[in-house]
Short mmCIF file of C-alpha atoms and ligand atoms in Angstrom, two decimals:
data_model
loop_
_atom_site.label_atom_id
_atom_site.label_comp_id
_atom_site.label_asym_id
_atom_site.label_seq_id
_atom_site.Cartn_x
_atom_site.Cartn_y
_atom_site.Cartn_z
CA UNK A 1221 -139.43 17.85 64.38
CA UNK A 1222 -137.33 17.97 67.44
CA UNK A 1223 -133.59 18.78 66.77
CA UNK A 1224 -131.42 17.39 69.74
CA UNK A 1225 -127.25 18.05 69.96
CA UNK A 1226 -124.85 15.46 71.67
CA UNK A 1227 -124.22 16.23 74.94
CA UNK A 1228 -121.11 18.19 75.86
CA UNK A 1229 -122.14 20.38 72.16
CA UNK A 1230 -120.31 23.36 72.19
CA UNK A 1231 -122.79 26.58 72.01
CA UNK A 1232 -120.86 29.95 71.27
CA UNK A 1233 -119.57 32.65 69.51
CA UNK A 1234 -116.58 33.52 67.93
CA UNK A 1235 -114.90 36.95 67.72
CA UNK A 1236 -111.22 38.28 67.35
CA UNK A 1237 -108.76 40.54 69.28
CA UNK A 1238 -108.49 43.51 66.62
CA UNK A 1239 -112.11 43.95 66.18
CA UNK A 1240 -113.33 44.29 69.75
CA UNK A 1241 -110.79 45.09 72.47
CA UNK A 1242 -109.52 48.78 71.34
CA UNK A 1243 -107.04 50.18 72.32
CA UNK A 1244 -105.17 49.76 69.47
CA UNK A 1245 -102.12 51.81 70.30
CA UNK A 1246 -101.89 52.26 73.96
CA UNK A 1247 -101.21 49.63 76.90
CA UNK A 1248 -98.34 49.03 75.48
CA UNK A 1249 -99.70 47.62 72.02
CA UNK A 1250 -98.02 48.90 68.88
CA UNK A 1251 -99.25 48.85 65.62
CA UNK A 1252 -100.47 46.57 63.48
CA UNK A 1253 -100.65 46.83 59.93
CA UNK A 1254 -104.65 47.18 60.08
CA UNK A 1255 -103.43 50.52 62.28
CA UNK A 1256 -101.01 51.71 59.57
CA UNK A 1257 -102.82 51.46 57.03
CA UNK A 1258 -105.77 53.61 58.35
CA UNK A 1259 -103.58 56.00 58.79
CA UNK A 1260 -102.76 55.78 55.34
CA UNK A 1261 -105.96 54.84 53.23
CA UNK A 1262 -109.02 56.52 55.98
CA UNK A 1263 -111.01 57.06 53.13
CA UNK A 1264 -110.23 52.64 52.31
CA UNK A 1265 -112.21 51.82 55.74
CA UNK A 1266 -116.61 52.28 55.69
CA UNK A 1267 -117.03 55.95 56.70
CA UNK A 1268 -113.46 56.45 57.76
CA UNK A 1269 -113.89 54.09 60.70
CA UNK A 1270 -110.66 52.75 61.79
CA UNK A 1271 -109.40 50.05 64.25
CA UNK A 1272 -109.17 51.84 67.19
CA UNK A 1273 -113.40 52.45 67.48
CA UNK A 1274 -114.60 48.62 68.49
CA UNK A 1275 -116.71 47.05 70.76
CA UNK A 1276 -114.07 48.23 73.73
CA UNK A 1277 -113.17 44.61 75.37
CA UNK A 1278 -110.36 46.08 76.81
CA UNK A 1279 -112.64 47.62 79.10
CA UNK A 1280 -115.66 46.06 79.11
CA UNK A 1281 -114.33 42.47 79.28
CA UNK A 1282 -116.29 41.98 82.51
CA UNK A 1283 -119.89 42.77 81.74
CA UNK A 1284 -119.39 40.87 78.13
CA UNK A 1285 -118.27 37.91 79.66
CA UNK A 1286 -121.58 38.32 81.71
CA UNK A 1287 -123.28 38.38 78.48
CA UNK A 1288 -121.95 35.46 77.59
CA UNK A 1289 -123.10 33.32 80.64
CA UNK A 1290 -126.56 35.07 80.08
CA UNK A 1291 -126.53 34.06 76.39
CA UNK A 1292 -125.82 30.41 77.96
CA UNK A 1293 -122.63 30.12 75.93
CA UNK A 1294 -120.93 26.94 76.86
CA UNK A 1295 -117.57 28.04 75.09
CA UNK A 1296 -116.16 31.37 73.07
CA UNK A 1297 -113.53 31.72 70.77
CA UNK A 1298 -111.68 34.83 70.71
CA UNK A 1299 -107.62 35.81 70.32
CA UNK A 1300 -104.73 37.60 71.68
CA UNK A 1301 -102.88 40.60 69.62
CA UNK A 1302 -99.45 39.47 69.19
CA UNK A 1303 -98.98 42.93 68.61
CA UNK A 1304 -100.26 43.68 72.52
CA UNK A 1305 -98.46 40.69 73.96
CA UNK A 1306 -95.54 41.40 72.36
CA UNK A 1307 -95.17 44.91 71.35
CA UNK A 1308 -91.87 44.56 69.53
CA UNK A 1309 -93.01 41.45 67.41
CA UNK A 1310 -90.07 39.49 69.15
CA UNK A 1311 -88.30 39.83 72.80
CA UNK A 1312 -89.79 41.59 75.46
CA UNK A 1313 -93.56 40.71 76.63
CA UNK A 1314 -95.92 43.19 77.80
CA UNK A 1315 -97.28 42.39 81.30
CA UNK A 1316 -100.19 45.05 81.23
CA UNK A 1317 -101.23 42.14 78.75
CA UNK A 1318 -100.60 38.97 80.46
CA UNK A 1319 -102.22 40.51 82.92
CA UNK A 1320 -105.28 41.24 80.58
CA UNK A 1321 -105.54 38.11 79.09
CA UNK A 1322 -105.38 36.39 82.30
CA UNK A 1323 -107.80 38.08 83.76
CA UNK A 1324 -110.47 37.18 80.16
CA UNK A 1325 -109.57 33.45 80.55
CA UNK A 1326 -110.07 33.18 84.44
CA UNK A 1327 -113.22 34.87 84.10
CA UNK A 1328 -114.44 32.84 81.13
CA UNK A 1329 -113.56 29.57 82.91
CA UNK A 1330 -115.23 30.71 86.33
CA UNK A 1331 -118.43 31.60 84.26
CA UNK A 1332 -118.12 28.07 82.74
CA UNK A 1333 -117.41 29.02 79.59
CA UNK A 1334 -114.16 27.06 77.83
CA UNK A 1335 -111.88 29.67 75.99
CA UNK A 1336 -111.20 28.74 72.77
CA UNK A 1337 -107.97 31.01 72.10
CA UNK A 1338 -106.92 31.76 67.74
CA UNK A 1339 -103.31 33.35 67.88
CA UNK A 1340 -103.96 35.53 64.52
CA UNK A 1341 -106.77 36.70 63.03
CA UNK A 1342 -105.12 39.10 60.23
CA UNK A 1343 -103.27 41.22 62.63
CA UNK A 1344 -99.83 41.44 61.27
CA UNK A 1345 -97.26 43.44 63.96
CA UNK A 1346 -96.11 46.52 61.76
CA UNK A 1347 -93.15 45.78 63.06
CA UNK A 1348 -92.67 42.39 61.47
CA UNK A 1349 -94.61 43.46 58.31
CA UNK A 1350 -91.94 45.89 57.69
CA UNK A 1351 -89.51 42.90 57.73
CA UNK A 1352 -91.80 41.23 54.63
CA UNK A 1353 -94.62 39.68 56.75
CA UNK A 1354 -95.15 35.85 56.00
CA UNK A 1355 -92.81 36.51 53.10
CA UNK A 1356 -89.70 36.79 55.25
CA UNK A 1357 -88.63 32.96 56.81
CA UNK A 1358 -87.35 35.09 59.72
CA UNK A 1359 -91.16 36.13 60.28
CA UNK A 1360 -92.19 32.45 60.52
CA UNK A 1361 -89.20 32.14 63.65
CA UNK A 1362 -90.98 35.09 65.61
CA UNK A 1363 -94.72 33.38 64.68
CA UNK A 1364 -92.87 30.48 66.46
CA UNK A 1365 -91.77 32.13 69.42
CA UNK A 1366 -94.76 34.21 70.09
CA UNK A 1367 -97.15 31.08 69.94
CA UNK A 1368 -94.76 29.42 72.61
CA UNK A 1369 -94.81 32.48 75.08
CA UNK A 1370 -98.56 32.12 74.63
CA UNK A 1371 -98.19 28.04 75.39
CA UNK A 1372 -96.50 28.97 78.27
CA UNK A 1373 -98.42 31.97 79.59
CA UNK A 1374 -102.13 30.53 79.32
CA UNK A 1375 -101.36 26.78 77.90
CA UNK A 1376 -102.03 25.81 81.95
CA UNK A 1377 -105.43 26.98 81.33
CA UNK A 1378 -106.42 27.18 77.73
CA UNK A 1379 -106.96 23.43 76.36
CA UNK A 1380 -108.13 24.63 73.02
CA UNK A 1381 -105.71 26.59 70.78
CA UNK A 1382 -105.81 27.92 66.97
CA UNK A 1383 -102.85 28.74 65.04
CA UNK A 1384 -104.44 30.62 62.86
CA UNK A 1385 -108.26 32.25 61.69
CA UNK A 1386 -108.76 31.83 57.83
CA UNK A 1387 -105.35 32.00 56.43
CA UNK A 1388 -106.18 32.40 52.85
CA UNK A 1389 -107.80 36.31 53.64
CA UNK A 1390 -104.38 38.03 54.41
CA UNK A 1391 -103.14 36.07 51.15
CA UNK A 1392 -105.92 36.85 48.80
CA UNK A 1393 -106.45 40.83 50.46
CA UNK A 1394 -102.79 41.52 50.89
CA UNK A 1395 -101.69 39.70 47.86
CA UNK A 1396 -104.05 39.30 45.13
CA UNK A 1397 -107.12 41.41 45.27
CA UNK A 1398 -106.21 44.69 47.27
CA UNK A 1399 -107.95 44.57 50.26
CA UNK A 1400 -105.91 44.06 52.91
CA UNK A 1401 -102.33 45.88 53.30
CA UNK A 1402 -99.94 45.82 51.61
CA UNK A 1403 -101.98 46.01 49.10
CA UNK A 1404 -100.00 44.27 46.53
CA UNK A 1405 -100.89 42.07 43.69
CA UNK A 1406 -98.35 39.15 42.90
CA UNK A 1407 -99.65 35.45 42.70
CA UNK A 1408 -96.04 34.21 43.17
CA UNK A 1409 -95.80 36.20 46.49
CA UNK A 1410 -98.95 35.19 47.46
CA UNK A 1411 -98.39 31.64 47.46
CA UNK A 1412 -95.26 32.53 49.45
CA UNK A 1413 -97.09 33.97 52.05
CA UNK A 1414 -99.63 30.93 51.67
CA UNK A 1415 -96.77 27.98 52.18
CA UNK A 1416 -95.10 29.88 55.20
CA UNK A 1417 -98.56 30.69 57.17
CA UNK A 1418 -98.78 26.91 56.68
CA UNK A 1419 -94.65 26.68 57.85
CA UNK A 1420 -95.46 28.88 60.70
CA UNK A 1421 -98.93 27.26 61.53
CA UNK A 1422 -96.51 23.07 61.61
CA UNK A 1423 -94.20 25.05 64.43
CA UNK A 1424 -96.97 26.26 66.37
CA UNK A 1425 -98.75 22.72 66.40
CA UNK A 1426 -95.31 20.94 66.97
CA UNK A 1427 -94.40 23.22 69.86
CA UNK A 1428 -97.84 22.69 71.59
CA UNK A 1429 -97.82 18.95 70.71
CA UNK A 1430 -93.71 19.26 72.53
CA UNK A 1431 -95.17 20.78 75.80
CA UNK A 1432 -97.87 17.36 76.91
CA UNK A 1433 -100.36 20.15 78.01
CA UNK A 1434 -103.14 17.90 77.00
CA UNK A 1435 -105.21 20.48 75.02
CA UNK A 1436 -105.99 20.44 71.39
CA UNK A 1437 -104.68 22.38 68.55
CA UNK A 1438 -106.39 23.00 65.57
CA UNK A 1439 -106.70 25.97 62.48
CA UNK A 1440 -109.70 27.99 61.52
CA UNK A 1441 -110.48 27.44 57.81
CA UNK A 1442 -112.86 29.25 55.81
CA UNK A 1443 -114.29 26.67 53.72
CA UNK A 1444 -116.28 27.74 50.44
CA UNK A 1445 -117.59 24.46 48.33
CA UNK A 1446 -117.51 25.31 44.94
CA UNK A 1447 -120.11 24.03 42.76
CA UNK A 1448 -120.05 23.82 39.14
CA UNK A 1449 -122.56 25.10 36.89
CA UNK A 1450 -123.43 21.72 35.53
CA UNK A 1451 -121.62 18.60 35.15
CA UNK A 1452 -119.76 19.49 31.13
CA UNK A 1453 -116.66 18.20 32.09
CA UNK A 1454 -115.10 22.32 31.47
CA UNK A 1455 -117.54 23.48 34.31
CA UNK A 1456 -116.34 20.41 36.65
CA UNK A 1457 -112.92 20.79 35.96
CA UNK A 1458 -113.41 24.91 36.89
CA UNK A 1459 -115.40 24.27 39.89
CA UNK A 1460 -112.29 21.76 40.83
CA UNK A 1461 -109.66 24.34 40.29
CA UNK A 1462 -111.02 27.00 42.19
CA UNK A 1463 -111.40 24.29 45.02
CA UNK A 1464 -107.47 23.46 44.76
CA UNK A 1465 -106.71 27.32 44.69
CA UNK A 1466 -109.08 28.10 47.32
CA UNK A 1467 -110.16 25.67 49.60
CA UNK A 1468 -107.56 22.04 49.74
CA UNK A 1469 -104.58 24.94 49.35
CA UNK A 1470 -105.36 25.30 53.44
CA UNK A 1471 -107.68 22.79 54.05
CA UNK A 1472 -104.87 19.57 52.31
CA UNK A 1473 -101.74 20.50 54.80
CA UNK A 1474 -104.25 21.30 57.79
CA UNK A 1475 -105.75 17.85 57.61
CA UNK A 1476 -102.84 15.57 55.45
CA UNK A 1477 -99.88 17.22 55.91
CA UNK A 1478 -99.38 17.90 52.43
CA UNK A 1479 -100.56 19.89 49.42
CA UNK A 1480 -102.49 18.53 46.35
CA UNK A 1481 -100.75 16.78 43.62
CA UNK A 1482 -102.21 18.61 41.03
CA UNK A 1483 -102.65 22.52 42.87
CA UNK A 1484 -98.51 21.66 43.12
CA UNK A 1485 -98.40 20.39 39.22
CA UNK A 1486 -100.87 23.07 38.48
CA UNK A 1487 -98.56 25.92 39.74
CA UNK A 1488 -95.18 24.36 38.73
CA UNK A 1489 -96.86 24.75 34.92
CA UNK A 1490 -97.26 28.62 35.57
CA UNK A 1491 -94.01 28.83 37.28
CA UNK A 1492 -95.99 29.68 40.61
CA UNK A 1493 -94.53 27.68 43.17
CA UNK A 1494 -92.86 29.33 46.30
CA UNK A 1495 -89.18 28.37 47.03
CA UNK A 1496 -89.30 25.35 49.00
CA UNK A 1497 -85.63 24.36 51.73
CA UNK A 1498 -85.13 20.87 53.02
CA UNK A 1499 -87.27 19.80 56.34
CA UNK A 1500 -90.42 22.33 54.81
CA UNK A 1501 -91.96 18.49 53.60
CA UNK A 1502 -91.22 16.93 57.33
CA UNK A 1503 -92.56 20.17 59.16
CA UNK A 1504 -95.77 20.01 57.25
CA UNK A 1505 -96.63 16.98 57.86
CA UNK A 1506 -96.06 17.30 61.60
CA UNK A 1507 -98.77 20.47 61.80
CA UNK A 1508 -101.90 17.75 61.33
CA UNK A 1509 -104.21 19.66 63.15
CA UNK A 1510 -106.36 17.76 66.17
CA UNK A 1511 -109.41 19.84 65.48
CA UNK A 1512 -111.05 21.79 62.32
CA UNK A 1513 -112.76 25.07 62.74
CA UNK A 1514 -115.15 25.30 59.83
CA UNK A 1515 -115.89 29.25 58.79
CA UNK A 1516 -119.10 29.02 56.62
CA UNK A 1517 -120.80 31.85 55.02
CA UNK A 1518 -121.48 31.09 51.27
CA UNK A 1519 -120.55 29.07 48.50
CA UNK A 1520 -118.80 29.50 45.35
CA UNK A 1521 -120.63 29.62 42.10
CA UNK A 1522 -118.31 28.20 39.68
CA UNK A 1523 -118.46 27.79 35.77
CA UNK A 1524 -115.48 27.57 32.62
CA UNK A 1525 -114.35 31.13 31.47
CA UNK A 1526 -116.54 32.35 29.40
CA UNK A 1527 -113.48 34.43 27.38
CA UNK A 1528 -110.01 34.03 26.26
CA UNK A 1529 -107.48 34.85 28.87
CA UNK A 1530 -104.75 37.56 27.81
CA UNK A 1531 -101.39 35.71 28.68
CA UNK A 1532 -100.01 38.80 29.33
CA UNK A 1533 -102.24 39.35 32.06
CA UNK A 1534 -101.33 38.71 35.72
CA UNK A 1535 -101.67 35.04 36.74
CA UNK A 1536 -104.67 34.80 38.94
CA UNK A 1537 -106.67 32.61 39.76
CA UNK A 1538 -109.30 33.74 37.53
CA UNK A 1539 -107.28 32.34 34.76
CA UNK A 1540 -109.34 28.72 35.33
CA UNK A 1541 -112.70 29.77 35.68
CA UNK A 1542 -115.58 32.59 35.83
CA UNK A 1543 -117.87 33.29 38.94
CA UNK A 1544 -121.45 33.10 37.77
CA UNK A 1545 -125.08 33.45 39.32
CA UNK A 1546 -127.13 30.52 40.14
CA UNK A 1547 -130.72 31.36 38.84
CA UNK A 1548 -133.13 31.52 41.81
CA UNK A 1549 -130.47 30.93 44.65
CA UNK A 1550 -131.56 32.71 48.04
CA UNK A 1551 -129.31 35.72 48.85
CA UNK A 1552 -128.93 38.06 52.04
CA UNK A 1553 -130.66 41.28 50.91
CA UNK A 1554 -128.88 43.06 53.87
CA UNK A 1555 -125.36 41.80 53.12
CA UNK A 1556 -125.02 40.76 49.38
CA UNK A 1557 -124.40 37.17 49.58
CA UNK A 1558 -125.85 33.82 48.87
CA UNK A 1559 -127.28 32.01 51.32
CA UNK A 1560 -126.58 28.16 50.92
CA UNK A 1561 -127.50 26.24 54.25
CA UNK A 1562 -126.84 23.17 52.72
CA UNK A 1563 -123.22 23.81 51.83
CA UNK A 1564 -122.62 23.36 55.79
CA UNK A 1565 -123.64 19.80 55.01
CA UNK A 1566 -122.03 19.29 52.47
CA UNK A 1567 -118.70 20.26 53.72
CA UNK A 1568 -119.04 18.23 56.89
CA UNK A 1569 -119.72 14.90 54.50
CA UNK A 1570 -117.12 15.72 52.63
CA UNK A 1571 -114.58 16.03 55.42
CA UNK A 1572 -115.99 12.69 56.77
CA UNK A 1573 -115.84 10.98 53.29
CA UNK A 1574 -112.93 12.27 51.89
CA UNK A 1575 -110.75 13.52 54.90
CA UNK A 1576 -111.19 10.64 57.46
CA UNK A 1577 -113.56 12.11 59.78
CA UNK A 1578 -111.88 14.91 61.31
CA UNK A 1579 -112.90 16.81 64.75
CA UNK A 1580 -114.11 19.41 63.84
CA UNK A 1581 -116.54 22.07 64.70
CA UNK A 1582 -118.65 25.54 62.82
CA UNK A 1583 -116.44 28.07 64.45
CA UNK A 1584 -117.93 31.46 62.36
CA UNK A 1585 -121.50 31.07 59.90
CA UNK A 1586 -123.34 34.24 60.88
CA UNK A 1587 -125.27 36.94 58.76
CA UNK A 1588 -124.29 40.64 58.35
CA UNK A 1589 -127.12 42.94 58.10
CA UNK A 1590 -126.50 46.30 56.94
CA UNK A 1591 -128.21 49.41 58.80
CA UNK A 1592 -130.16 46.89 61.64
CA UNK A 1593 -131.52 50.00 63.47
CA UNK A 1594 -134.03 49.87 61.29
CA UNK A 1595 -135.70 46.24 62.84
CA UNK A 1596 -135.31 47.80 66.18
CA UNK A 1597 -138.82 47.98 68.15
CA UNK A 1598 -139.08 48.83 71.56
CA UNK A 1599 -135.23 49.05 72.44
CA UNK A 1600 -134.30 45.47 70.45
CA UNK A 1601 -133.61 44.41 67.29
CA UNK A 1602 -136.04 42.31 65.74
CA UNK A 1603 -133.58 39.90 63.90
CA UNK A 1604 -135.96 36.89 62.89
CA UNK A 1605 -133.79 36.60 59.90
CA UNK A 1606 -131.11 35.87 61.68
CA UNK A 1607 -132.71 33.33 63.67
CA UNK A 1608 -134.24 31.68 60.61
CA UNK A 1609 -130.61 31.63 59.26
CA UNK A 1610 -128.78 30.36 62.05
CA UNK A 1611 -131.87 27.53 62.79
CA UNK A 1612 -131.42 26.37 59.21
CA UNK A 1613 -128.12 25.81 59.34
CA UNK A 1614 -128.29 23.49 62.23
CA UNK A 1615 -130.61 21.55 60.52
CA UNK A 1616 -128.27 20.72 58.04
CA UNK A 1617 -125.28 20.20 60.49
CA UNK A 1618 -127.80 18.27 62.61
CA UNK A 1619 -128.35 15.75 59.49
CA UNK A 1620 -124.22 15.78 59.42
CA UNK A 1621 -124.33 14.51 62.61
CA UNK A 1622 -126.83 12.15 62.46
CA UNK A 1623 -124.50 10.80 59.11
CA UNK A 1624 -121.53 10.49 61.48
CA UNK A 1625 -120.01 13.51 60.91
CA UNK A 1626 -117.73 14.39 64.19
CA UNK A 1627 -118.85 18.26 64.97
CA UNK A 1628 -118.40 19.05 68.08
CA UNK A 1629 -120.39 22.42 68.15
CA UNK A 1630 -121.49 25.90 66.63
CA UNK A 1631 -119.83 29.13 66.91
CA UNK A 1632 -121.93 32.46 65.28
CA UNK A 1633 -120.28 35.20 64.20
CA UNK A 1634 -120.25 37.25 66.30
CA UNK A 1635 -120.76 37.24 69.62
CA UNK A 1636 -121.53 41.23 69.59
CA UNK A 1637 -121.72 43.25 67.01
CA UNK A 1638 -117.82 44.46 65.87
CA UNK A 1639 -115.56 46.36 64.11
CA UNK A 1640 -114.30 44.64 60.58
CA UNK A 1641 -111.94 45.30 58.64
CA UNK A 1642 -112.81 47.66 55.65
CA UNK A 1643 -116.38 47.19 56.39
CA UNK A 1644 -116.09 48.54 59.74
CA UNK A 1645 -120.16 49.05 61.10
CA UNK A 1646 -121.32 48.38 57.85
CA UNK A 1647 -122.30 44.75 58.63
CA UNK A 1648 -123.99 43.93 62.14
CA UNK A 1649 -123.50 40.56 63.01
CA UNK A 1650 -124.09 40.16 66.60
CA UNK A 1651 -126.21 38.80 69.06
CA UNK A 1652 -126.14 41.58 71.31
CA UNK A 1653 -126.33 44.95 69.59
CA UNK A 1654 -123.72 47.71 70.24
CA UNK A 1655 -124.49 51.37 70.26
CA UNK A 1656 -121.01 52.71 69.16
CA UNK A 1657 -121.41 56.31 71.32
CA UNK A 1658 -122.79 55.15 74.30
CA UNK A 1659 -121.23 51.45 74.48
CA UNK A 1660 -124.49 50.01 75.48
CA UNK A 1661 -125.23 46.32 74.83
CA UNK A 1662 -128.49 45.06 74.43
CA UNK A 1663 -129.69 41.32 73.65
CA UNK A 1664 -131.42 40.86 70.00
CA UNK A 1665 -134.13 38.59 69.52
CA UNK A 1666 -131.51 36.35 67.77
CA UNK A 1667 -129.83 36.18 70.79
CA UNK A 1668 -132.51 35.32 73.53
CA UNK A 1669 -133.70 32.64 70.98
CA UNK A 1670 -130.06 31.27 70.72
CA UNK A 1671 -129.89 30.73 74.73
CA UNK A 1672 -133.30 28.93 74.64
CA UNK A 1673 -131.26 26.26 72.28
CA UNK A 1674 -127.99 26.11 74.49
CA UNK A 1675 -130.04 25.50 77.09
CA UNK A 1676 -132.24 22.86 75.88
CA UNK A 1677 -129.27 21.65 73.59
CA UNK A 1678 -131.51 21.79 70.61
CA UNK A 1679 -134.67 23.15 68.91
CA UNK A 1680 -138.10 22.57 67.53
C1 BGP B 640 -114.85 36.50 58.44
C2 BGP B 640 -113.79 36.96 59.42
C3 BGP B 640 -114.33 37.81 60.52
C4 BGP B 640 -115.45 38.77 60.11
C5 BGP B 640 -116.47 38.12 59.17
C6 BGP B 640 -117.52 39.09 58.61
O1 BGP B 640 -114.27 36.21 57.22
O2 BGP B 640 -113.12 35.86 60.04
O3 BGP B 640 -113.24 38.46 61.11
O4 BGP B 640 -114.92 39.91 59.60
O5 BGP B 640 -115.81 37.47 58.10
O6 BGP B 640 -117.01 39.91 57.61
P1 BGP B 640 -117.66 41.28 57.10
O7 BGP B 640 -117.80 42.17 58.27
O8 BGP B 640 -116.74 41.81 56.09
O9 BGP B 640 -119.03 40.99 56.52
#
């Protein structure tokens, strides 16, 4: 069977400021908290490899922009560093980085390739950590400010903007499960930091909406379906809980303006809720997003705990329901997780069911492969698996589309293989391969096969 996109489907990669361009603490650019806290923790980060050993953007913008066009990318998503742009977290700007980031966007758009630009992808300014991160309302005002300077810096240019890339991580890392600083582990201040991303993410969309640029705004959720074990009503009404907690927590504001009836009764019961100040409902429900990036990697297993829960415990999530394994479900044997191609499907009809039909597009699904040397022959990696993965995945979005769903396009992660978080090198992702030493980029298999499809705007 021939698969065939709409015309105009968007073909490209996604990738993120702190995992590529380096330079983490010179031109200007301060520290983040991903900085400070390798200084802290080394031993916390895959074989003590910190933020400031990536893919080198900062220099090599040029020739991967080139790699783009070759890889026939018809957009690419990628963000600024608040903490570059403004080193301070408020006030002054950095020019060195206007400069920069004018000089990525020109050359994007005279290669034909639409930047698609996030403003945060987990990179917390020190600076403005120090002052409580997203727990401090004062934090929210500089969010605000630094998404206008970027309005009004690139906004002349860049007609397709993101608040914010998966909001929930820095709230379930930083918050709840310890792997993200500051390390802590409070639901309560979680879901603080949870309400006023979503605070900070309304003044970002009504400031862009304010300007009449005539771009788009959207957020980047990561979307996990969660699937009960079988339909006994205590496995539904898990599989429904961790969906409030984890998925419509984001995913209800981004596309309703407002937050589930019961995640809000749910937390009230505990005593959960973050403090809440007159015009929080209004601002809300002004940050509808125009357009939904979808991150897709795996779904959630979900069944009833299977034991009592110690009220003295911590409230966690956890407290509703257990993880489990589904018998015979297809996993990534280089990465650890399931793979569920269907669950891109899925999604899509439910936003299209349930949520009106939203814009929307696949803006990360991509598969991390642990030591990839190993499939290299002749000079290139050999990654049919990754082509089988990323193929079977647009099958599914394909039938979304042919069901009316409204996605506008398909984003891997990543464009080149990056620096991430804890994991660092452990997981290769990209199209093109990096050798960390020398810097040299070379095409994959994955990727030559992927600018046969942009080109024909589809497969066989
Ligand atoms: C997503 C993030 C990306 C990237 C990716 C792969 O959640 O948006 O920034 O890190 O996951 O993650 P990992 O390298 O941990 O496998």
């Amino acid at each position: 069977m021939h698969y065939s996109f709409p015309e105009g489907f968007w073909w490209g990669s996604a990738s993120s400021a702190p995992q590529t361009e380096g330079e983490s603490l010179s031109h200007g650019k301060t520290p983040t908290i991903w900085d400070h806290w390798f200084r802290l923790q080394p031993e916390r980060f895959h074989h003590g490899v910190g933020p400031a050993q990536t893919s080198t953007f900062y220099e090599h913008w040029k020739e991967d922009i080139a790699l783009l066009k070759a890889l026939n990318h018809n957009t690419f998503r990628t963000s600024v560093s608040w903490a570059r742009l403004i080193p301070d977290g408020t006030g002054a700007v950095n020019q060195e980085a206007v400069a920069f980031y004018n000089q990525v966007i020109d050359e994007l758009l005279r290669q034909g390739i639409t930047p698609f630009i996030n403003l945060f992808h987990f990179d917390m300014p020190l600076s403005l950590q120090e002052q409580g991160g997203f727990e401090n309302r004062k934090v929210i005002d500089a969010y605000e400010a630094y998404a206008r300077t970027c309005f009004e810096l690139f906004g002349d240019r860049v007609t397709h903007w993101f608040t914010f890339n998966e909001p929930i991580v820095p709230v379930e890392g930083g918050y709840l499960y310890d792997f993200h600083y500051p390390n802590v582990v409070d639901f309560r201040r979680a879901a603080t930091v949870a309400y006023h991303t979503m605070l900070a993410h309304a003044r970002a969309v009504k400031a862009y909406r304010e300007r009449n640029d005539g771009g788009e705004i959207g957020i980047i959720l990561n979307l996990t379906p969660s699937y009960p074990r079988s339909q006994n009503p205590a496995d539904v009404k898990a599989a429904h809980i961790a969906d409030l907690m984890f998925n419509r927590s984001f995913l209800d504001p981004a596309l309703r303006g407002s937050y589930p009836e019961d995640l809000v009764a749910l937390l009230s019961q505990y005593d959960q809720l973050p403090a809440c100040q007159p015009g929080d409902k209004e601002l809300l429900a002004a940050g509808v997003v125009d357009l939904l990036g979808i991150n897709y990697y795996q779904p959630r297993r979900i069944q009833c705990r299977d034991s009592q829960v110690n009220p003295d415990s911590p409230f966690m999530p956890e407290w509703f329901f257990s993880a489990y394994e589904m018998p015979g479900r297809k996993m990534n044997p280089y990465r650890g997780w399931e793979i569920y191609e269907k669950g891109i499907y899925d999604i899509l009809t439910r936003l299209r069911v349930e949520y009106g039909n939203p814009r929307c597009y696949i803006s990360e699904n991509g598969m991390g492969v642990e030591n990839e040397q190993r499939f290299e022959q002749d000079g290139q990696i050999q990654d049919d698996y990754r082509i089988a993965f990323v193929r079977d995945h647009l099958k599914w979005l394909h039938k979304g589309l042919s069901e009316g769903s409204r996605c506008l396009g398909y984003h891997m992660w990543t464009f080149i293989d990056n620096w991430s978080w804890c994991n660092a090198y452990k997981n290769r992702y990209g199209f093109v391969s990096l050798d960390l030493e020398s810097q040299k980029r070379t095409i994959k298999k994955s990727g030559e096969w992927y600018r046969q499809v942009a080109a024909k705007n589809g497969f066989d």
